[in-house]
PDB file of C-alpha atoms in Angstrom:
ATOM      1  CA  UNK A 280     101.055 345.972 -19.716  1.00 93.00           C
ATOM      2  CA  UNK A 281      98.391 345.086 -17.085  1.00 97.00           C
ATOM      3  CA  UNK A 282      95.811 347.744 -16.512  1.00 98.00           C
ATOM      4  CA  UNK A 283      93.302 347.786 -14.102  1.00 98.00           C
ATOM      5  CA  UNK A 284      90.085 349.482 -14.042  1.00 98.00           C
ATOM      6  CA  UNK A 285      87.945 349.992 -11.196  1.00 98.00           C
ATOM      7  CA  UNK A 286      84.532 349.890 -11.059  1.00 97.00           C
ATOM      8  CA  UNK A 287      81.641 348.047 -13.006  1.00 96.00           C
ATOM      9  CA  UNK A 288      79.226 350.634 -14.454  1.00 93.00           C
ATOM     10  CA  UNK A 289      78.352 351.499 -17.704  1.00 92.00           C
ATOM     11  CA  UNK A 290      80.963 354.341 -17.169  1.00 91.00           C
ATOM     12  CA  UNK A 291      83.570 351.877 -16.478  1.00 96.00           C
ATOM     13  CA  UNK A 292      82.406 349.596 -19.203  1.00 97.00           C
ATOM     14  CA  UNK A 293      83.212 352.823 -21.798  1.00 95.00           C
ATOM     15  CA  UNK A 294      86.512 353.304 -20.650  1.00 96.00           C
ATOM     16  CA  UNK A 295      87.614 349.706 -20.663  1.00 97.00           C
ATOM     17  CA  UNK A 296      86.410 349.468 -24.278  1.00 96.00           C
ATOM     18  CA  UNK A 297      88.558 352.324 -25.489  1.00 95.00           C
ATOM     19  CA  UNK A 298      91.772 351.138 -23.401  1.00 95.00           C
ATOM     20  CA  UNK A 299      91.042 347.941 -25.365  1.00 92.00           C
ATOM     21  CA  UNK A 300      92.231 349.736 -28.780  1.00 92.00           C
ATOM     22  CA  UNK A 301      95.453 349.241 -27.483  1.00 86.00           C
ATOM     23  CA  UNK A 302      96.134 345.496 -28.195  1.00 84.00           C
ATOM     24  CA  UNK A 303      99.599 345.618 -26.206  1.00 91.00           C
ATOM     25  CA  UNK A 304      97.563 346.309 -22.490  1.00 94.00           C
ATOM     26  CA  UNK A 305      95.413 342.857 -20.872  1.00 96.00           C
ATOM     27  CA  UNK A 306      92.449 344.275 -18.719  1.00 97.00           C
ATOM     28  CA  UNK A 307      91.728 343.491 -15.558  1.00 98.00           C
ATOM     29  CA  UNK A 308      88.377 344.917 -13.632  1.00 98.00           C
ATOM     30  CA  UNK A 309      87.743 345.209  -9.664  1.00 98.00           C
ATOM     31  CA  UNK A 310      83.530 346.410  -8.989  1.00 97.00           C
ATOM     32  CA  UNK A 311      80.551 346.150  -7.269  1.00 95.00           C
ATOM     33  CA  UNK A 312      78.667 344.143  -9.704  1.00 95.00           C
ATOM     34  CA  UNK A 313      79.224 341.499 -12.748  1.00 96.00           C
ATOM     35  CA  UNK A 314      78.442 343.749 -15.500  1.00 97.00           C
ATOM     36  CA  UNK A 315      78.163 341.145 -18.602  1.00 97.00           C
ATOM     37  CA  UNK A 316      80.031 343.633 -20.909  1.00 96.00           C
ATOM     38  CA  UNK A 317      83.113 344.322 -18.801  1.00 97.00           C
ATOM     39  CA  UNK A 318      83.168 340.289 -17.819  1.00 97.00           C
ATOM     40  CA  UNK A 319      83.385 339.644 -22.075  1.00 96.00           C
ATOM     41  CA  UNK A 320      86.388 342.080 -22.593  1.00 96.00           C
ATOM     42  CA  UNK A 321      88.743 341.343 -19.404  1.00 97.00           C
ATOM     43  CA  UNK A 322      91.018 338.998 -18.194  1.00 97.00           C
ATOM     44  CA  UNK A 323      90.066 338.503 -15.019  1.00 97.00           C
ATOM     45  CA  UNK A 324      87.512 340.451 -12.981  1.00 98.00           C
ATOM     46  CA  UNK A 325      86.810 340.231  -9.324  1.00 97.00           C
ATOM     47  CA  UNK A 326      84.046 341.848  -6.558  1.00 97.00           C
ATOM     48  CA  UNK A 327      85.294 344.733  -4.935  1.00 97.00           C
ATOM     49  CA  UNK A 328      86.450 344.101  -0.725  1.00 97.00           C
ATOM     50  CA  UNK A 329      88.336 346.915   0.829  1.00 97.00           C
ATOM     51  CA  UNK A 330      91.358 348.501  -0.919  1.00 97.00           C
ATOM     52  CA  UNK A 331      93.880 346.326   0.938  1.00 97.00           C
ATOM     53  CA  UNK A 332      92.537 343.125  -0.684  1.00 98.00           C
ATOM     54  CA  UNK A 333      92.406 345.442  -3.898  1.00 98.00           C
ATOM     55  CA  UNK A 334      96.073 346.144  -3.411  1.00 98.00           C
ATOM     56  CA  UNK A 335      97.157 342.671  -2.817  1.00 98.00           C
ATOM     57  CA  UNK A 336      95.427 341.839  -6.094  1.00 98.00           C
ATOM     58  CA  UNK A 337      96.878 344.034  -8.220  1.00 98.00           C
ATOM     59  CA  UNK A 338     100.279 342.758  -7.017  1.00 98.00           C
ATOM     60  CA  UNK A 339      98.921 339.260  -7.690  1.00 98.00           C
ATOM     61  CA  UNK A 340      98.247 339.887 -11.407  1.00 98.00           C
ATOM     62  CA  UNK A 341     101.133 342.584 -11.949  1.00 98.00           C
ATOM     63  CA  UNK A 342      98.740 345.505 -12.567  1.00 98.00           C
ATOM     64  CA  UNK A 343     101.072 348.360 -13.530  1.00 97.00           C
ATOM     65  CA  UNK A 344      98.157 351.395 -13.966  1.00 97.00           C
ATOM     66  CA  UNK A 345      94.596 351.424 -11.659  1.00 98.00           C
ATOM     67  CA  UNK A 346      91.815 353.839 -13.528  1.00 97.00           C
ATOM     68  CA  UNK A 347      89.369 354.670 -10.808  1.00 97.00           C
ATOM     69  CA  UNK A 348      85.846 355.224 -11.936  1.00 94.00           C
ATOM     70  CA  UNK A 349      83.623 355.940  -9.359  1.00 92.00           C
ATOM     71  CA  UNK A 350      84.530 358.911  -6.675  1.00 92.00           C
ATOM     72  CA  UNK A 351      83.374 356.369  -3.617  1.00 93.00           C
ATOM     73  CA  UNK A 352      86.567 354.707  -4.572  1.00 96.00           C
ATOM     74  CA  UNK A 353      88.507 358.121  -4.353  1.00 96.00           C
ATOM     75  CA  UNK A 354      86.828 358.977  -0.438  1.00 94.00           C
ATOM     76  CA  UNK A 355      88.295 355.743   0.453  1.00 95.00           C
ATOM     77  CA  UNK A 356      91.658 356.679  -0.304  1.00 96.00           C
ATOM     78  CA  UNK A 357      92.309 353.645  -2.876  1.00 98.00           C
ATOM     79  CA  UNK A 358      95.333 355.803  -4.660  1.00 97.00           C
ATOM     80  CA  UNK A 359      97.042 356.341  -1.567  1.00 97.00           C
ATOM     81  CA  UNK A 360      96.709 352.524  -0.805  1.00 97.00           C
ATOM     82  CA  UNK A 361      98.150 352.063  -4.223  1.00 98.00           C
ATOM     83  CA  UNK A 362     100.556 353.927  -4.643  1.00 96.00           C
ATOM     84  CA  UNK A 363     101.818 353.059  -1.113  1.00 96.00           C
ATOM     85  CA  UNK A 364     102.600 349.848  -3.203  1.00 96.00           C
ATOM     86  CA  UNK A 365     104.178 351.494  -6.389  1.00 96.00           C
ATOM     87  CA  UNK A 366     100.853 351.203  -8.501  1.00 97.00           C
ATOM     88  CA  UNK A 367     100.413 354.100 -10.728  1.00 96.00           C
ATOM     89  CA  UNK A 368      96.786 355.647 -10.250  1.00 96.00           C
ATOM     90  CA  UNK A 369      94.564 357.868 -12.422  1.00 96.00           C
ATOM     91  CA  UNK A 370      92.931 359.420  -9.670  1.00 96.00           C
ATOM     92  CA  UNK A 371      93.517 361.653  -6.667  1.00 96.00           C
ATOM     93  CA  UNK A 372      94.764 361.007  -3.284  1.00 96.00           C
ATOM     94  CA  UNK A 373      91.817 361.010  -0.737  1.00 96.00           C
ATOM     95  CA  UNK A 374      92.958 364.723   0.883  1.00 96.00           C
ATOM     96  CA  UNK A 375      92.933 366.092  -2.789  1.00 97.00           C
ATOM     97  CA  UNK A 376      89.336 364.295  -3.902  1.00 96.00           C
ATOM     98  CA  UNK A 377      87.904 366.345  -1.216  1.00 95.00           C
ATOM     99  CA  UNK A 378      87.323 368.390  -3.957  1.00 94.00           C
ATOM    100  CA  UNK A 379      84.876 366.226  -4.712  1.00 91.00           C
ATOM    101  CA  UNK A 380      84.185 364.455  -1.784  1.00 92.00           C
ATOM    102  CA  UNK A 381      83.235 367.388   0.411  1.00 94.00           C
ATOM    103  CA  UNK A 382      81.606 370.707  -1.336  1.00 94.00           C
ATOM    104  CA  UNK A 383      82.255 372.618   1.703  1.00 95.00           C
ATOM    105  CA  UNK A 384      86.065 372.306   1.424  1.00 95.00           C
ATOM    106  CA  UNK A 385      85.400 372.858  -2.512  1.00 95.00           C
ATOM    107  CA  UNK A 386      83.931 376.177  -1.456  1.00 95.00           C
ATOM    108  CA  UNK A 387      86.248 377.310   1.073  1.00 96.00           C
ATOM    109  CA  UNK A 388      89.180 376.378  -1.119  1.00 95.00           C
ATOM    110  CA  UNK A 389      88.215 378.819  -3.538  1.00 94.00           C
ATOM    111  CA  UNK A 390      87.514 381.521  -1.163  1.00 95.00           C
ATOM    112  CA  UNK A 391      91.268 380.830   0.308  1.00 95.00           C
ATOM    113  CA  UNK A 392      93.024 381.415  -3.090  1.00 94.00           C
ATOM    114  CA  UNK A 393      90.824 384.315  -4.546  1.00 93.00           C
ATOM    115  CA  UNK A 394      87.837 382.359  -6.196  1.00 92.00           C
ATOM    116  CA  UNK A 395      85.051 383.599  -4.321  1.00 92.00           C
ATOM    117  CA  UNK A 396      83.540 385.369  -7.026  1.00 91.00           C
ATOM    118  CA  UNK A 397      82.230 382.000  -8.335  1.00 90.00           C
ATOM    119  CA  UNK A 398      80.462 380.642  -5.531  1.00 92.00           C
ATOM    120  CA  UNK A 399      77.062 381.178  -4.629  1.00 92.00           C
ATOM    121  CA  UNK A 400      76.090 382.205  -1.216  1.00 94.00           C
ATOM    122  CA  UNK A 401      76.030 379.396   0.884  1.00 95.00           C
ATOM    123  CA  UNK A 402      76.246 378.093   4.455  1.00 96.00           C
ATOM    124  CA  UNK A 403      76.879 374.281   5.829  1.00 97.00           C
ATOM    125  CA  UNK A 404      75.140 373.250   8.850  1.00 97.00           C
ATOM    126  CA  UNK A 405      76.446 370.442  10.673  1.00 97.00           C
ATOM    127  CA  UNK A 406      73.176 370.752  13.620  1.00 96.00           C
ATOM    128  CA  UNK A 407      69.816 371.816  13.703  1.00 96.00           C
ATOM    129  CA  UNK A 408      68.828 371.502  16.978  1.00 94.00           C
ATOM    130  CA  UNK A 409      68.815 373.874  18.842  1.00 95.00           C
ATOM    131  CA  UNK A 410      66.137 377.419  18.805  1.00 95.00           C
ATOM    132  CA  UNK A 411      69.374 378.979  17.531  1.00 96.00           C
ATOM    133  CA  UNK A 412      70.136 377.506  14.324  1.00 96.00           C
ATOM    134  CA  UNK A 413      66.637 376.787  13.147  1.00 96.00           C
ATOM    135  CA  UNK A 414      66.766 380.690  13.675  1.00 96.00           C
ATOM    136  CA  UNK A 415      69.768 380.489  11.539  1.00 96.00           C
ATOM    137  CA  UNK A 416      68.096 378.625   9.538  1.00 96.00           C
ATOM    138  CA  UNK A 417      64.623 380.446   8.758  1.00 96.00           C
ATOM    139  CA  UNK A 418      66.547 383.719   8.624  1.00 96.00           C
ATOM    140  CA  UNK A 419      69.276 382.779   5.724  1.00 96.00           C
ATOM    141  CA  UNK A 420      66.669 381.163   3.742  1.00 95.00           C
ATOM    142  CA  UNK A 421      64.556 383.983   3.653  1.00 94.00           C
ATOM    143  CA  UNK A 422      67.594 386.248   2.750  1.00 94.00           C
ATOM    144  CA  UNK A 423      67.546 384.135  -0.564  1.00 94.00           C
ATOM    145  CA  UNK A 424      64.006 384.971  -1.098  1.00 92.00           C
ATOM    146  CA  UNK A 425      62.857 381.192  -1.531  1.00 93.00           C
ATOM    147  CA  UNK A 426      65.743 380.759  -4.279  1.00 95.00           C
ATOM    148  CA  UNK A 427      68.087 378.186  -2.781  1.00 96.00           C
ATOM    149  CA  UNK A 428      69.544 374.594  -3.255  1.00 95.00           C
ATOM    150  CA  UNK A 429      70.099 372.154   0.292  1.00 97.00           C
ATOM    151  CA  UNK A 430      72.333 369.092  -0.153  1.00 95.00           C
ATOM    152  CA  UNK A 431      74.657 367.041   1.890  1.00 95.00           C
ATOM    153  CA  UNK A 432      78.511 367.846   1.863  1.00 94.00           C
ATOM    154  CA  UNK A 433      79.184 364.210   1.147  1.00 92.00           C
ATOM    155  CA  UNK A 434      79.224 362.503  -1.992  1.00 87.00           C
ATOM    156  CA  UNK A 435      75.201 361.066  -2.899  1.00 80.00           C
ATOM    157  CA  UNK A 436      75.821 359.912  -6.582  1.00 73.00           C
ATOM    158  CA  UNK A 437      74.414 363.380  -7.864  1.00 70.00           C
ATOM    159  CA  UNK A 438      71.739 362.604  -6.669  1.00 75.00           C
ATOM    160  CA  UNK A 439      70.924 364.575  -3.220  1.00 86.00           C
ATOM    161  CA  UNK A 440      70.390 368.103  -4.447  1.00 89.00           C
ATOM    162  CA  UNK A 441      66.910 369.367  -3.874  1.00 92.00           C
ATOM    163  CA  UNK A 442      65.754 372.700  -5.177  1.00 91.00           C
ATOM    164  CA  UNK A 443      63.017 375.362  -3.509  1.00 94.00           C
ATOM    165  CA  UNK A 444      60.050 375.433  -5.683  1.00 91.00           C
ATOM    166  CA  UNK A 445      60.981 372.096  -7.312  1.00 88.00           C
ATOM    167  CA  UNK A 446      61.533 369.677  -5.084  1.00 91.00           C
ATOM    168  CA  UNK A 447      60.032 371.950  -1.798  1.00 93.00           C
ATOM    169  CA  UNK A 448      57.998 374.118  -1.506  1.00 95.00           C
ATOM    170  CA  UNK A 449      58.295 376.072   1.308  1.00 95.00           C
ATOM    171  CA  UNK A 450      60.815 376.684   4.469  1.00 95.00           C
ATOM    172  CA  UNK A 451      59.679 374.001   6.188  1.00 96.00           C
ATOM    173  CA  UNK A 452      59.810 371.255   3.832  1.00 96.00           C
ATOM    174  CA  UNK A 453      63.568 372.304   3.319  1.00 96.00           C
ATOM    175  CA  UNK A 454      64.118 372.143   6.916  1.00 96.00           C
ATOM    176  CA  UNK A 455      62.680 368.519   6.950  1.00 96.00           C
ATOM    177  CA  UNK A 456      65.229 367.993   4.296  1.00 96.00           C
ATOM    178  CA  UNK A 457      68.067 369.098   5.983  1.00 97.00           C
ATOM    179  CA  UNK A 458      67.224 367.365   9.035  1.00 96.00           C
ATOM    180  CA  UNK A 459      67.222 363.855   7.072  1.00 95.00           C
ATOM    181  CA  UNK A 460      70.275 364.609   5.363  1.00 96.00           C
ATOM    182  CA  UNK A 461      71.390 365.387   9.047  1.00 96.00           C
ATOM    183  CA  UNK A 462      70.225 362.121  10.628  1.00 95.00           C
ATOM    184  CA  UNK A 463      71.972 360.643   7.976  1.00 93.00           C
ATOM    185  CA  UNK A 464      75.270 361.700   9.971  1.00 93.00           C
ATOM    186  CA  UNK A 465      75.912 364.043   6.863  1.00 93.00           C
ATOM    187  CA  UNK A 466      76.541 367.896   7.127  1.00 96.00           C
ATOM    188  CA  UNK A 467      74.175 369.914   4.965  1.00 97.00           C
ATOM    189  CA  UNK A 468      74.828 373.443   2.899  1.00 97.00           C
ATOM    190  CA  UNK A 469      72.797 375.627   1.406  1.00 97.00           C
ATOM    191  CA  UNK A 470      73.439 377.374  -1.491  1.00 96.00           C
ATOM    192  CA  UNK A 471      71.892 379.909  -3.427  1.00 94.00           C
ATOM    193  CA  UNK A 472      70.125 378.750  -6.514  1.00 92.00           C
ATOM    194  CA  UNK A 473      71.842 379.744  -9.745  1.00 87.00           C
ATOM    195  CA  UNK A 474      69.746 381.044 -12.661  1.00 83.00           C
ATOM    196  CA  UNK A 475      70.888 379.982 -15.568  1.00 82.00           C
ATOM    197  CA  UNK A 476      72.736 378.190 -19.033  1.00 82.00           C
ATOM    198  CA  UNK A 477      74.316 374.731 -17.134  1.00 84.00           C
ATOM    199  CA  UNK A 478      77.410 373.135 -18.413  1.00 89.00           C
ATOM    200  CA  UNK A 479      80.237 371.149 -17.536  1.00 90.00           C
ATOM    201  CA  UNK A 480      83.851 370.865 -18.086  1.00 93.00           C
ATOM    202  CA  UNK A 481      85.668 367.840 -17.405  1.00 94.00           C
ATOM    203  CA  UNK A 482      89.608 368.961 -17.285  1.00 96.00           C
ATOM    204  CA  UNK A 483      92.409 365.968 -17.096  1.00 96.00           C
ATOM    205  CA  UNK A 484      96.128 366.384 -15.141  1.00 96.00           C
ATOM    206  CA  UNK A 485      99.340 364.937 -13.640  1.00 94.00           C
ATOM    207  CA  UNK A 486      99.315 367.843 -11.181  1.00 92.00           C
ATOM    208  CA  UNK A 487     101.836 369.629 -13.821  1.00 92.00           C
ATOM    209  CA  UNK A 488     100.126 369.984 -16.831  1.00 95.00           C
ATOM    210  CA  UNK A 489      96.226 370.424 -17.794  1.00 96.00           C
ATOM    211  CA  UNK A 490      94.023 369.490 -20.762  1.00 96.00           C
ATOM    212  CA  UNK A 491      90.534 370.151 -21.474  1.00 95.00           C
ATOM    213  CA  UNK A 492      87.774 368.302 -22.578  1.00 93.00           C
ATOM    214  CA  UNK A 493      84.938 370.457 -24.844  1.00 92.00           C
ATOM    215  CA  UNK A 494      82.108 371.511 -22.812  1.00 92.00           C
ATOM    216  CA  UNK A 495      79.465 369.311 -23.041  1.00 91.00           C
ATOM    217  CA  UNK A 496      75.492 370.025 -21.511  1.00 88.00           C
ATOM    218  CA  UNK A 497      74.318 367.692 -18.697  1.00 84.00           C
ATOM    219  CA  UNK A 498      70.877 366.589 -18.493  1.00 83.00           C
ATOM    220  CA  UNK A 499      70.516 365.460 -14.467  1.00 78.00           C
ATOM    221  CA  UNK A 500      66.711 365.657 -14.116  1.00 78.00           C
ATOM    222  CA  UNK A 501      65.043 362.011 -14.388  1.00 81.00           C
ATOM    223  CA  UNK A 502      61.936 363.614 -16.139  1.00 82.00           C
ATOM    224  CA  UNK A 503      60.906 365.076 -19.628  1.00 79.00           C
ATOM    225  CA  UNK A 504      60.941 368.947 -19.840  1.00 74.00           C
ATOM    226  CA  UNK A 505      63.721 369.006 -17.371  1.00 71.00           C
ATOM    227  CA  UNK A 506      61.607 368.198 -14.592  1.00 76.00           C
ATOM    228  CA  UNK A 507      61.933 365.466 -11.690  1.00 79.00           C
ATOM    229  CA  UNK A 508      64.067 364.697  -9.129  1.00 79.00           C
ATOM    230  CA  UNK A 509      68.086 364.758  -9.883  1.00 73.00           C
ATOM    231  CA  UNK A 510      69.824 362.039 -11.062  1.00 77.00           C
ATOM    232  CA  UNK A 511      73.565 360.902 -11.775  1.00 73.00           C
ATOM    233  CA  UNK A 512      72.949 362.209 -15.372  1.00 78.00           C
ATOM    234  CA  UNK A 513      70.518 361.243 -18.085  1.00 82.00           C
ATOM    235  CA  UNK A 514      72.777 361.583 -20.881  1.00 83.00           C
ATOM    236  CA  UNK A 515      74.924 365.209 -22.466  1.00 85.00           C
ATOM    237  CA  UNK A 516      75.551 366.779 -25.402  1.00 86.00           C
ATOM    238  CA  UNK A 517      78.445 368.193 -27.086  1.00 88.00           C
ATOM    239  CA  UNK A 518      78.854 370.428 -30.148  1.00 86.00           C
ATOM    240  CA  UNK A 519      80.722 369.666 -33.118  1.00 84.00           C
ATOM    241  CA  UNK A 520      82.772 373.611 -32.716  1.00 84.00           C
ATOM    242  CA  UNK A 521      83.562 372.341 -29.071  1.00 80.00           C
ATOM    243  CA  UNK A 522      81.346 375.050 -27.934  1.00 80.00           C
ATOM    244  CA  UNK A 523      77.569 375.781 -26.647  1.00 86.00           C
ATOM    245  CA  UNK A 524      75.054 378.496 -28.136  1.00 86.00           C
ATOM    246  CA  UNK A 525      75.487 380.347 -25.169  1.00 88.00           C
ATOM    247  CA  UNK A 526      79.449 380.379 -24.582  1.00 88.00           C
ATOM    248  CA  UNK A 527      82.055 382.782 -26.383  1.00 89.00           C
ATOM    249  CA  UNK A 528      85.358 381.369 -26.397  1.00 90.00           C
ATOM    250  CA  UNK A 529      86.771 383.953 -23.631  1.00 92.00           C
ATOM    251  CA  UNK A 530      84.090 382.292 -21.553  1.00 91.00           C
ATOM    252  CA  UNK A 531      85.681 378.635 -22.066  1.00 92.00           C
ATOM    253  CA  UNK A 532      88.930 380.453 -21.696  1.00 93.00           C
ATOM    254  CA  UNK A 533      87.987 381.436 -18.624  1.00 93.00           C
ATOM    255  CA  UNK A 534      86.448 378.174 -17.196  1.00 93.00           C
ATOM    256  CA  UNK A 535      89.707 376.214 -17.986  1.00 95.00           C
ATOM    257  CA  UNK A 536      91.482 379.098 -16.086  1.00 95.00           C
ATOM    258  CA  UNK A 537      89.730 378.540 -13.065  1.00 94.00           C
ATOM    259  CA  UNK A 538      89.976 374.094 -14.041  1.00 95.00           C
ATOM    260  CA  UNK A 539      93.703 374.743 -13.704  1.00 96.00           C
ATOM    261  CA  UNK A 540      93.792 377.061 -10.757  1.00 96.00           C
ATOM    262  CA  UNK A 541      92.101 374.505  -8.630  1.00 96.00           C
ATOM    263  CA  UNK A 542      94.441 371.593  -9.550  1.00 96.00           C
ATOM    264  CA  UNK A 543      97.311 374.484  -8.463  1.00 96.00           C
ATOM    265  CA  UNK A 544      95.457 375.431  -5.328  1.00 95.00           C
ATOM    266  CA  UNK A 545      94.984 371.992  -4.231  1.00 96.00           C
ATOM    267  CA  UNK A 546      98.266 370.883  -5.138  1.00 94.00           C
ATOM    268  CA  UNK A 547      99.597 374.064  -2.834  1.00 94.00           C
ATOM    269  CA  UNK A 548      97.347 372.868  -0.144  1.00 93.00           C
ATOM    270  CA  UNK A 549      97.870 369.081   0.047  1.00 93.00           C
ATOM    271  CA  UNK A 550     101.324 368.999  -0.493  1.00 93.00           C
ATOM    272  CA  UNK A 551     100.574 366.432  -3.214  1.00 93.00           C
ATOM    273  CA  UNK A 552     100.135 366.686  -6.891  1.00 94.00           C
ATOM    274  CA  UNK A 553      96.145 366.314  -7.840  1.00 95.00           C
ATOM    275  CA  UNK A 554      96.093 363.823 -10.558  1.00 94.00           C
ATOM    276  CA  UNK A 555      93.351 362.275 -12.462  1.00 94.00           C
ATOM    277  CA  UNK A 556      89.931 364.202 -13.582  1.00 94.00           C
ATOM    278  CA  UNK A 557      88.725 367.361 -12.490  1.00 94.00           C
ATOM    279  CA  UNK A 558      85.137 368.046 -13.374  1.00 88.00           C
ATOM    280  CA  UNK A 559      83.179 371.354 -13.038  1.00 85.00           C
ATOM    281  CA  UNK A 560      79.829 372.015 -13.135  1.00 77.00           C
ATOM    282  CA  UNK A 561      79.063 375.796 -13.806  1.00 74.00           C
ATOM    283  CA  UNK A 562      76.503 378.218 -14.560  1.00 71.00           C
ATOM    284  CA  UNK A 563      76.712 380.954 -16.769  1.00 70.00           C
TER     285      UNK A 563
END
């Protein structure tokens, strides 16, 4: 069987290596770069185009599954390129990775199917301009007493997130922010910050069924002491018990609820199965 993985990180590298255990599959990889470990371990690799000279590729070689790393790929809409063509995807469709994609739709799905409890305050802002909306602006900041995050909508690598008192440090400097995020031709929303134990659970699904991963602890800032601007990740943990010191078990219980609710909800809304990996990151 010929499997295809796409994307060249070290992410992608990982996964290849593990599919590799399986000495009936020949690898194939389609990325960015020429990462010197993935070009040792496949086939045949080649530089990344658009997804229609993707497609036509994997009918070239006979790929039979695509796992997509990197959620640029997803925006795109590579799965429904490929599966236009009868290529079975790990990934979602491009209206269901809006999960991802676009963290206003994240947060207004969850309002529109009972969630709301989880989210944080927040507002998107697609303008700035006018006397009005810096008014807007100035007035919901202050109603979150200088305890708020601003980021774009869009996807920035995990890296766009800047928090008040961290990475500003006062109203202004956030509306700066906002306005390059803005120029950027980017919507912005700003979200109340959340105090707090961090962790993430990464859940996988056909649409049907759900497993969980155990909940690991993500270390995002570049800097010692958990300082420093935000970054992809810097590494995570996991516990041996599957657990954290600060979770019960009807607190993962609870998390995978809500994991499996979403891939329900979205299937509900975009007529389509959600398939792939749904990851949340949650504060507790």
């Amino acid at each position: 069987m010929n499997v295809l993985v796409l994307g060249s990180g070290g992410r992608e590298h990982a996964i290849l290596k593990h599919i590799l255990k399986n000495n009936s599959v020949s690898l194939f990889c389609v990325g960015d770069n020429r990462n010197p470990g993935i070009l040792d371990i496949v086939k045949k690799f080649e530089l990344y185009k658009n997804n229609n000279t993707l497609k036509r590729f994997c009918l070239e070689n006979k790929i039979y599954l695509v796992v997509v790393g990197p959620e640029k790929y997803l925006a795109s809409g590579v799965c429904d390129c490929l599966e236009s063509a009868g290529i079975i995807c790990i990934g979602p469709t491009k209206s269901n990775a809006r999960i991802e994609t676009d963290k206003h739709y994240a947060r207004e799905l969850l309002i529109q199917n009972g969630l709301e409890y989880i989210n944080p305050k927040y507002r998107m802002f697609s303008s700035l301009e006018t006397s009005t909306e810096i008014k807007e602006y100035y007035e919901l900041c202050k109603s979150m007493e200088f305890n708020y995050v601003i980021k774009p909508t869009g996807l920035t690598g995990g890296k766009g997130v800047k928090i008040s008192n961290i990475h500003f440090h006062n109203h202004l400097e956030g509306l700066t922010y906002c306005q390059e995020i803005l120029d950027r031709k980017q919507n912005v929303i700003i979200e109340e910050k959340l105090d707090g134990n961090e962790f993430t659970l990464m859940s996988y699904t056909d649409g049907i069924t759900t497993r969980h991963m155990p909940v690991v602890i993500d270390f995002k800032l570049l800097d010692s002491e958990n300082s420093g601007p935000n970054t992809g990740s810097m590494g995570c943990i996991t516990y041996s018990d599957h657990k954290t010191p600060f979770l019960s078990v009807d607190d993962i219980n609870e998390c995978q609820t809500i994991n499996s609710k979403v891939v329900q909800f979205l299937g509900e809304s975009n007529k389509t199965c959600y398939k792939g990996i749904l990851l949340s990151l949650i504060h507790i």
